[in-house]
Short mmCIF file of C-alpha atoms and ligand atoms in Angstrom, two decimals:
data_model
loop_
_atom_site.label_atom_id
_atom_site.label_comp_id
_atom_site.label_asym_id
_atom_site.label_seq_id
_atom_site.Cartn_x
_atom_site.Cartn_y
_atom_site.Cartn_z
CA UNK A 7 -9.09 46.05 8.13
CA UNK A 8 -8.50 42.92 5.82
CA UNK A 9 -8.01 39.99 8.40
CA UNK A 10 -7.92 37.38 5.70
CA UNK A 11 -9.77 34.26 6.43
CA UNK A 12 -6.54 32.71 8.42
CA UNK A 13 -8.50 29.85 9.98
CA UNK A 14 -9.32 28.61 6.72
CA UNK A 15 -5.57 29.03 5.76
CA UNK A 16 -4.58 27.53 9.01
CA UNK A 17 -6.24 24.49 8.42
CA UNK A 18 -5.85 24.31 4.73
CA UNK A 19 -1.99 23.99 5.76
CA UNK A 20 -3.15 21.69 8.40
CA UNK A 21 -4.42 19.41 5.84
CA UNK A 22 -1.64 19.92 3.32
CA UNK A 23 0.86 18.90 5.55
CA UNK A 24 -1.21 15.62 6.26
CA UNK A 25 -1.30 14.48 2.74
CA UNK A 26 2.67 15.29 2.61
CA UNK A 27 3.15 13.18 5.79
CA UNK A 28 0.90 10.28 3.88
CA UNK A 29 2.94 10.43 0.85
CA UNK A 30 6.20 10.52 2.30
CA UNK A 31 5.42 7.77 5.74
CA UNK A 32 4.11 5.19 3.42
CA UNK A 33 3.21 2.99 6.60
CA UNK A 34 1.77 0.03 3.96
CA UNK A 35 -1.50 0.49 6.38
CA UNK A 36 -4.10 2.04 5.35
CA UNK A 37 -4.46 6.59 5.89
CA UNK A 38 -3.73 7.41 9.07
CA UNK A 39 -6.21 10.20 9.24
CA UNK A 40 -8.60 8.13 8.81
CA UNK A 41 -7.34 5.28 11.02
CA UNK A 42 -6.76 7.44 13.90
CA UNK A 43 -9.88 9.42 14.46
CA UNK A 44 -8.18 11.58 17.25
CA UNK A 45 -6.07 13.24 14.55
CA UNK A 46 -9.18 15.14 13.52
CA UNK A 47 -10.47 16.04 16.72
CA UNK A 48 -6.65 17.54 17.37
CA UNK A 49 -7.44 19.51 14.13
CA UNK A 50 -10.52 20.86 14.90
CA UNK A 51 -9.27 21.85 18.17
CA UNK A 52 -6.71 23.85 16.17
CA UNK A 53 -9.62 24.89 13.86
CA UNK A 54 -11.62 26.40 16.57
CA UNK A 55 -8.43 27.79 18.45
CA UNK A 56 -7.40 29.56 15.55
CA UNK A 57 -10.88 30.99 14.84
CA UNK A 58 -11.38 32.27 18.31
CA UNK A 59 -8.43 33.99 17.74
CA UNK A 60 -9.25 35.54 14.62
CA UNK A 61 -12.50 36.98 16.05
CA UNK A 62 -10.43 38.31 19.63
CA UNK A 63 -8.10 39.86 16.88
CA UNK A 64 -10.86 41.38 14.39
CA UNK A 65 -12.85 42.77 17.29
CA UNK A 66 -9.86 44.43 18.86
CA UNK A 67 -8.40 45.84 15.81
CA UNK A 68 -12.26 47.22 15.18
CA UNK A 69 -12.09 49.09 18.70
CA UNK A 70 -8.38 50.31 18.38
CA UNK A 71 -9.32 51.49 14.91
CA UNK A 72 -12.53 53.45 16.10
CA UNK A 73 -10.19 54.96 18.59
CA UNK A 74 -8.58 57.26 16.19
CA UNK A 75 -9.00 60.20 14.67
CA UNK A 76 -9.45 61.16 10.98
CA UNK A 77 -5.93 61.91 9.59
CA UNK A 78 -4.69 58.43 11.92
CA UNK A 79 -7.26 56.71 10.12
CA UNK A 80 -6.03 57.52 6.47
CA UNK A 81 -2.66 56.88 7.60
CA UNK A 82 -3.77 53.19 8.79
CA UNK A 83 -5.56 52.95 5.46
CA UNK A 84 -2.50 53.84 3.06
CA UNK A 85 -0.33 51.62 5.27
CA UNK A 86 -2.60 48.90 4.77
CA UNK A 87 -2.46 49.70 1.04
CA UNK A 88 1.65 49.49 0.78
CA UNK A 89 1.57 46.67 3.01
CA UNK A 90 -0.66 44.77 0.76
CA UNK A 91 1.09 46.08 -2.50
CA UNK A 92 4.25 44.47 -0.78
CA UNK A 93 2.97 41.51 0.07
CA UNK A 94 4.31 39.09 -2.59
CA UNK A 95 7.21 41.52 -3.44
CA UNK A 96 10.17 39.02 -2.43
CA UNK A 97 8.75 36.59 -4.54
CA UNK A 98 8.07 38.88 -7.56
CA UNK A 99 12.05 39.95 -6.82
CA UNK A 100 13.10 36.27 -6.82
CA UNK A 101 11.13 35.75 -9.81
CA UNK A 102 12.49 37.88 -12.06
CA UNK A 103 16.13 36.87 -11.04
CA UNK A 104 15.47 33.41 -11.91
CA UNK A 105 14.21 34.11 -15.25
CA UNK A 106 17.34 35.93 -15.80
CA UNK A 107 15.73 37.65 -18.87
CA UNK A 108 15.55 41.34 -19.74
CA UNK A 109 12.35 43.09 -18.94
CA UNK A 110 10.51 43.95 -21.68
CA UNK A 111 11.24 47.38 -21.16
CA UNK A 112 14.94 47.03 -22.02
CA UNK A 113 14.93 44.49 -25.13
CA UNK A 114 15.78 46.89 -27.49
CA UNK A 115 19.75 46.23 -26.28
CA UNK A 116 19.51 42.43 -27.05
CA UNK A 117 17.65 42.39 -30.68
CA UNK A 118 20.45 40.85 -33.10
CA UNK A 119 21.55 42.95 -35.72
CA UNK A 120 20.05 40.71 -38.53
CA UNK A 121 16.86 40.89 -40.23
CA UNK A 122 14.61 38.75 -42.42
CA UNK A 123 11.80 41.17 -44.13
CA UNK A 124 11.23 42.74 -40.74
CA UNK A 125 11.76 39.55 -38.84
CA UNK A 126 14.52 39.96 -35.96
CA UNK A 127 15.89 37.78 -33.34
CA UNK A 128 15.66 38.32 -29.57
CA UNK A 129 18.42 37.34 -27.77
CA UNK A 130 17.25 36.76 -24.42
CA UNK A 131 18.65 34.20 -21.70
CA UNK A 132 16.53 31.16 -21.09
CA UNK A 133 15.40 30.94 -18.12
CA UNK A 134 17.78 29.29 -15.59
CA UNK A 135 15.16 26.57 -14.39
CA UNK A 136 15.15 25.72 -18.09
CA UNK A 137 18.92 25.20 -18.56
CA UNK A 138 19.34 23.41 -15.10
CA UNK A 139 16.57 20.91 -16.44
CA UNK A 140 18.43 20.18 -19.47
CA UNK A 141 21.71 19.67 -17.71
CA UNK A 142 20.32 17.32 -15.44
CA UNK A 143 18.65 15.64 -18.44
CA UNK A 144 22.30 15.36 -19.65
CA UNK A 145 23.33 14.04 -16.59
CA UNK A 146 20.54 11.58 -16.28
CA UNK A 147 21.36 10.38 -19.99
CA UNK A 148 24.60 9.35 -19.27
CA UNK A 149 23.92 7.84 -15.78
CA UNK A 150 21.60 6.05 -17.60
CA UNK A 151 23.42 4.86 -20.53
CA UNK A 152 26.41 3.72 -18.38
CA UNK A 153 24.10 1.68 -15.28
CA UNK A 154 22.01 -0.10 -18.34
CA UNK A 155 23.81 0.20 -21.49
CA UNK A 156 28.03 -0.64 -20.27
CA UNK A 157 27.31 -2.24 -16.75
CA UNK A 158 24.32 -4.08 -18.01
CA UNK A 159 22.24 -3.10 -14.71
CA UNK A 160 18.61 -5.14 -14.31
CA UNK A 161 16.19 -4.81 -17.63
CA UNK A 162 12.29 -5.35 -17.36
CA UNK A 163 12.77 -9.33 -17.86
CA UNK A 164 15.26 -9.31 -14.49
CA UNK A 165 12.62 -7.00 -12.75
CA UNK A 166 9.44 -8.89 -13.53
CA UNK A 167 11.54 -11.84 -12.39
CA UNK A 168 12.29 -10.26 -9.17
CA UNK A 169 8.62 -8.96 -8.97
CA UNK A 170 6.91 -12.28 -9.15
CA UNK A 171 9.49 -14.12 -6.75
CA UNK A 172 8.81 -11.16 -4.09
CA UNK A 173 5.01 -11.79 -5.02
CA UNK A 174 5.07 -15.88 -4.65
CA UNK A 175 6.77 -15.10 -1.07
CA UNK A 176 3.96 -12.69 -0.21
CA UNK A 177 1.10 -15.39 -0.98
CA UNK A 178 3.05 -18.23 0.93
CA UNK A 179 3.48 -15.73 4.07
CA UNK A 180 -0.32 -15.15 3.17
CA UNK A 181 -1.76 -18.55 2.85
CA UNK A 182 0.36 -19.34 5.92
CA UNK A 183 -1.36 -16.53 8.14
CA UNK A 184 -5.31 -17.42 6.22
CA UNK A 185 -5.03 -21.42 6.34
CA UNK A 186 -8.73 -20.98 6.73
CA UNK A 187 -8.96 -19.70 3.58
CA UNK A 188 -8.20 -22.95 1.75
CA UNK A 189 -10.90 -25.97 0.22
CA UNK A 190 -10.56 -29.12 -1.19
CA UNK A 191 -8.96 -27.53 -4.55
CA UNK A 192 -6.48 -25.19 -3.15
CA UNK A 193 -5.63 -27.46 0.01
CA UNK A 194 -2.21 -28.89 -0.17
CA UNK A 195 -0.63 -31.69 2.18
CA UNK A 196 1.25 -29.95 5.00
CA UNK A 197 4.37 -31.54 6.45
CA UNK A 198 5.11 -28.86 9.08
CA UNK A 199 6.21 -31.17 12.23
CA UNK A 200 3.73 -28.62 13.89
CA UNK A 201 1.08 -29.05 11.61
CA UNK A 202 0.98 -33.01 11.68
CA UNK A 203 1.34 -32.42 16.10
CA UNK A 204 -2.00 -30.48 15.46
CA UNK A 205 -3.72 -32.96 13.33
CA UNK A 206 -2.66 -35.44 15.88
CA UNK A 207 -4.65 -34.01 18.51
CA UNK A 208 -7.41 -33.37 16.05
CA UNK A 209 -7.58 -37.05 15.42
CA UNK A 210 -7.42 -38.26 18.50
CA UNK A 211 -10.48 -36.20 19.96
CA UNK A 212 -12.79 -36.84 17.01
CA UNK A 213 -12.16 -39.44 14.88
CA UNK A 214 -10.58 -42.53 17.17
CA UNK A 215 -14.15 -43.94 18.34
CA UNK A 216 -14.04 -45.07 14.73
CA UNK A 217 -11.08 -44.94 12.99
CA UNK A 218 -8.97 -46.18 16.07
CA UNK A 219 -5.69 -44.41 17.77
CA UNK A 220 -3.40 -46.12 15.01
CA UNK A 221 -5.74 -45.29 12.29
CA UNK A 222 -6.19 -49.05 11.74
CA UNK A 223 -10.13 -48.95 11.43
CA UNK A 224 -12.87 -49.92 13.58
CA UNK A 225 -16.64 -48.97 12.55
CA UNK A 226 -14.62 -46.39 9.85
CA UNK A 227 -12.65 -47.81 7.55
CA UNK A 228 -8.21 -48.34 7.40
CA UNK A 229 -6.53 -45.20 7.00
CA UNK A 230 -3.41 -46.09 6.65
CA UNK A 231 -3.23 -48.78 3.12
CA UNK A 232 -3.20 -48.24 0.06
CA UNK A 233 -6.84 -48.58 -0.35
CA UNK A 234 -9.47 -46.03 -0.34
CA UNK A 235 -13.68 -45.63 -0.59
CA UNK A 236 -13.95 -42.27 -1.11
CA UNK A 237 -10.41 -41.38 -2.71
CA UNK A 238 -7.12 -40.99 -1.27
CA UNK A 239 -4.42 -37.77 -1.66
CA UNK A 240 -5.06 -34.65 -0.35
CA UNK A 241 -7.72 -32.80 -2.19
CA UNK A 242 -9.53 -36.28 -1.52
CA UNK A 243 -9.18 -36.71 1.93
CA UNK A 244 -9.77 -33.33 3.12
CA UNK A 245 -13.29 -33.43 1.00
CA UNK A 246 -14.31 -36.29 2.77
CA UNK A 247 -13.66 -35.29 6.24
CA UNK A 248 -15.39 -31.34 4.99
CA UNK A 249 -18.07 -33.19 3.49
CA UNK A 250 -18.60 -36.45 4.76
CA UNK A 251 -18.48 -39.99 3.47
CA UNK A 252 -21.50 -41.67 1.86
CA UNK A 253 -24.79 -41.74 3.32
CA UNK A 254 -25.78 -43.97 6.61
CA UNK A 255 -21.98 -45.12 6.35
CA UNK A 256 -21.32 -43.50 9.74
CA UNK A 257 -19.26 -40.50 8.29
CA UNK A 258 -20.65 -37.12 8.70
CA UNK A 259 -19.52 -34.05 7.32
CA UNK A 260 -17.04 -32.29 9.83
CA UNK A 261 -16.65 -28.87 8.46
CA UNK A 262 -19.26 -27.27 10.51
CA UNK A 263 -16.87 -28.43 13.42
CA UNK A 264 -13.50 -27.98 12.51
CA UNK A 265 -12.20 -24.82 10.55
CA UNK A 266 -10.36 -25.75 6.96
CA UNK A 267 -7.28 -25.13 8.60
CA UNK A 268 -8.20 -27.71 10.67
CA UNK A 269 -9.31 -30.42 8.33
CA UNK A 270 -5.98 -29.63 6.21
CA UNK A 271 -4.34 -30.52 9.54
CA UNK A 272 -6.58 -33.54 10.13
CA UNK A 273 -6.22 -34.50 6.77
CA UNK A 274 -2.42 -34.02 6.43
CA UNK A 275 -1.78 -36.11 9.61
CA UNK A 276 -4.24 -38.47 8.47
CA UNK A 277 -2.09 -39.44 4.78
CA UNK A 278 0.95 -38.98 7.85
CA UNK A 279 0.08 -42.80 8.71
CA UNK A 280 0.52 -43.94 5.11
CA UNK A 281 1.99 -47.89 5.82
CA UNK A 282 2.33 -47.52 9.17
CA UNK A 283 1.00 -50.93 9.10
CA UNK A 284 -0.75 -51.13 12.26
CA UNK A 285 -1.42 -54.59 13.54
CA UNK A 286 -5.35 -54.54 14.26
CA UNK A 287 -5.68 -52.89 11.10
CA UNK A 288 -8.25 -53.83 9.04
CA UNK A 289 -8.62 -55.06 5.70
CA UNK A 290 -7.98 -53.12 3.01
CA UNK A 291 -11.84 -51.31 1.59
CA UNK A 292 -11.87 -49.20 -1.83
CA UNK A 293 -9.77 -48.93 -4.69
CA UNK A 294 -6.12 -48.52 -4.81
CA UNK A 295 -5.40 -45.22 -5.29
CA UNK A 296 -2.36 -44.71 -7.87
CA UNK A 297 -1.44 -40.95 -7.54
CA UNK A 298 1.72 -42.26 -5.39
CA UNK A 299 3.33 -38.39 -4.37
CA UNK A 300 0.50 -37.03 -2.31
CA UNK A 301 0.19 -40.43 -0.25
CA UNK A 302 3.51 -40.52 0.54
CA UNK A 303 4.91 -37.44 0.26
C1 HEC B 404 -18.85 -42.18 13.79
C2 HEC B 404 -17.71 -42.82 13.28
C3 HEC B 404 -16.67 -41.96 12.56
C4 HEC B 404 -16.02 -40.89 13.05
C5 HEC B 404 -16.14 -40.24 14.42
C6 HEC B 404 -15.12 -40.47 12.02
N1 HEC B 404 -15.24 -41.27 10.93
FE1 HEC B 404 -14.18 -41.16 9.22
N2 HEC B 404 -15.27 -42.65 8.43
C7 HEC B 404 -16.25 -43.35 9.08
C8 HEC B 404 -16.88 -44.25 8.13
C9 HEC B 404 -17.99 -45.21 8.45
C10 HEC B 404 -16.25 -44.07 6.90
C11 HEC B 404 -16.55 -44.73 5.59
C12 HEC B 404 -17.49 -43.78 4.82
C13 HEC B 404 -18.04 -44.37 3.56
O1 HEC B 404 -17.86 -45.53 3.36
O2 HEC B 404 -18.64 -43.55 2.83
C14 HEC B 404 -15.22 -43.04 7.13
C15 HEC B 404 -14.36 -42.60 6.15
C16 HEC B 404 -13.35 -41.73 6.41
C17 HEC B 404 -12.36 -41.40 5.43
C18 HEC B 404 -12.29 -41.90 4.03
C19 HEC B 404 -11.65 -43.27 3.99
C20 HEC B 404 -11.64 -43.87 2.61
O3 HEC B 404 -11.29 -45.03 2.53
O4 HEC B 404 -11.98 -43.14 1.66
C21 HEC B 404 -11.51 -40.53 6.03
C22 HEC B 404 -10.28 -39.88 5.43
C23 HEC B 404 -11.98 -40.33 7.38
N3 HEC B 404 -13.08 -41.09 7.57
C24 HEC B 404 -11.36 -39.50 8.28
C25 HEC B 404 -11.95 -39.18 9.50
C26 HEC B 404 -11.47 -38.14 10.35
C27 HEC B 404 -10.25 -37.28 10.10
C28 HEC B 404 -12.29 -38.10 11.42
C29 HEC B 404 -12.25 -37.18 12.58
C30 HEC B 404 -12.32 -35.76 12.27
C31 HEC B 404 -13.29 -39.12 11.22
N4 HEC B 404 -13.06 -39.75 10.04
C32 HEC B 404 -14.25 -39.41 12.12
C33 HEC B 404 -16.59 -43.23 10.40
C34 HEC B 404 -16.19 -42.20 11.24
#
């Protein structure tokens, strides 16, 4: 009365056929299994199905079996015996047919005729999976030769190339989707029309009490000359609105209000008004700064 562990089959195939799916649905997320927590509840439903069924099964086959009498009994018992003896027979069958060799039994018909101080050669067949492999390895050799070698298909140089463009589009989509990410040495000036609309509004709800509407200057200083205090261009800008200006000037530190997404906006609409000129501006404070692309730009 073998009832082989089935439930531990069952689910081992279960499981096998998980890892398959994984492999073969590369979703680019994460494992599903353990994404989606249902999928093991669904298996242990299966799990404890398949045991209840086992134990139904073992119990009644214990009953029928205690049923019978003692010559129905053997039978059972050598019928369980050729059953098991057959079990793997097909694939024993199919076995031997690939190998396509003669059994040991019958080599004495293939031994060549020739022999070297007792030494003789076998003749048998290889193995069909063998010879398939090396045709294929033919056939990959000169598919091969012909895509690289006559058709000059892509080499490692084209592919790397092709790698690390795909790459620099993946960190722009990134940085576009994590603008929080940035500081005041990664941030660059953004010239999205959306971007500046954003800083806009930015502006005009924080900073206009001192730096005026235009950006002219009031308690803060001009925003729009040539001169700056604390450093014009990007990386400048956007550390003085993160971090503040000097002390008791009036200027305080905004990054506990706005995100760094924010302050890039701020900052990128801010260098926006670059000679805008306005008329109530006033005078020029600071240094000149000379690094002429990230004003203007
Ligand atoms: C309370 C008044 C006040 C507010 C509000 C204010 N600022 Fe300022 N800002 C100043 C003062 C004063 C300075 C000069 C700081 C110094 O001299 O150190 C300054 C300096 C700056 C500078 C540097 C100018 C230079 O010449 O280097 C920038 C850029 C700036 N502010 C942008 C902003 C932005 C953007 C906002 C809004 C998020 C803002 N400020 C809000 C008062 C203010």
């Amino acid at each position: 009365m073998k009832t082989t562990m089935s439930y531990i089959r069952v689910i081992g195939f279960m499981i096998l056929a998980f890892f398959l799916l994984e492999l073969i649905v590369d979703t680019g997320e994460g494992w599903a299994i353990i994404q989606y927590p249902i999928i093991w509840a669904i298996l242990a439903m299966v799990f404890l199905f398949a045991i209840a069924v086992e134990i139904i099964a073992a119990a009644l086959q214990r009953v029928l079996f205690a049923g019978l009498n003692d010559e129905a009994k053997e039978r059972y018992k050598t019928m369980e015996a050729v059953r098991n003896e057959n079990r793997f027979a097909w694939f024993k069958r199919k076995y031997t047919e690939m190998l396509g060799a003669k059994p040991i039994e019958s080599e004495q018909e293939i031994v060549l005729d020739h022999n070297y101080d007792g030494i003789r050669e076998l003749d048998n067949n290889l193995p069909p999976w063998w010879t398939y492999l090396f045709y294929i390895t033919i056939v990959f050799g000169v598919a091969y030769f012909v895509y690289y070698e006559v058709f000059d298909g892509p080499n490692q140089i084209d592919e790397y190339k092709v790698e690390v463009a795909i790459a620099k589009e993946e960190i722009a989509e990134y940085k576009k989707n994590n603008q929080d990410l940035i500081d005041a040495e990664t941030v660059e000036l953004l010239t999205e029309p959306s971007d500046i609309a954003a800083g806009k509004t930015i502006f005009s709800e924080n900073c206009v009490a001192c730096h005026k509407e235009s950006g002219g200057g009031g308690i803060g200083p001009n925003l729009t000359d040539d001169n700056w205090i604390l450093g014009g261009g990007i990386k400048n800008v956007f550390h003085t609105i993160s971090e503040g200006g000097r002390a008791g000037k009036g200027m305080i530190p905004w990054k506990s209000d706005l995100k760094p997404g924010e302050i890039a906006q701020v900052a990128s609409y801010v260098l926006s008004l670059y000679g805008t000129n306005p008329p109530d501006g006033k005078d020029p404070e600071g240094d000149i700064w000379k690094n002429e692309s990230a004003l203007t730009e």
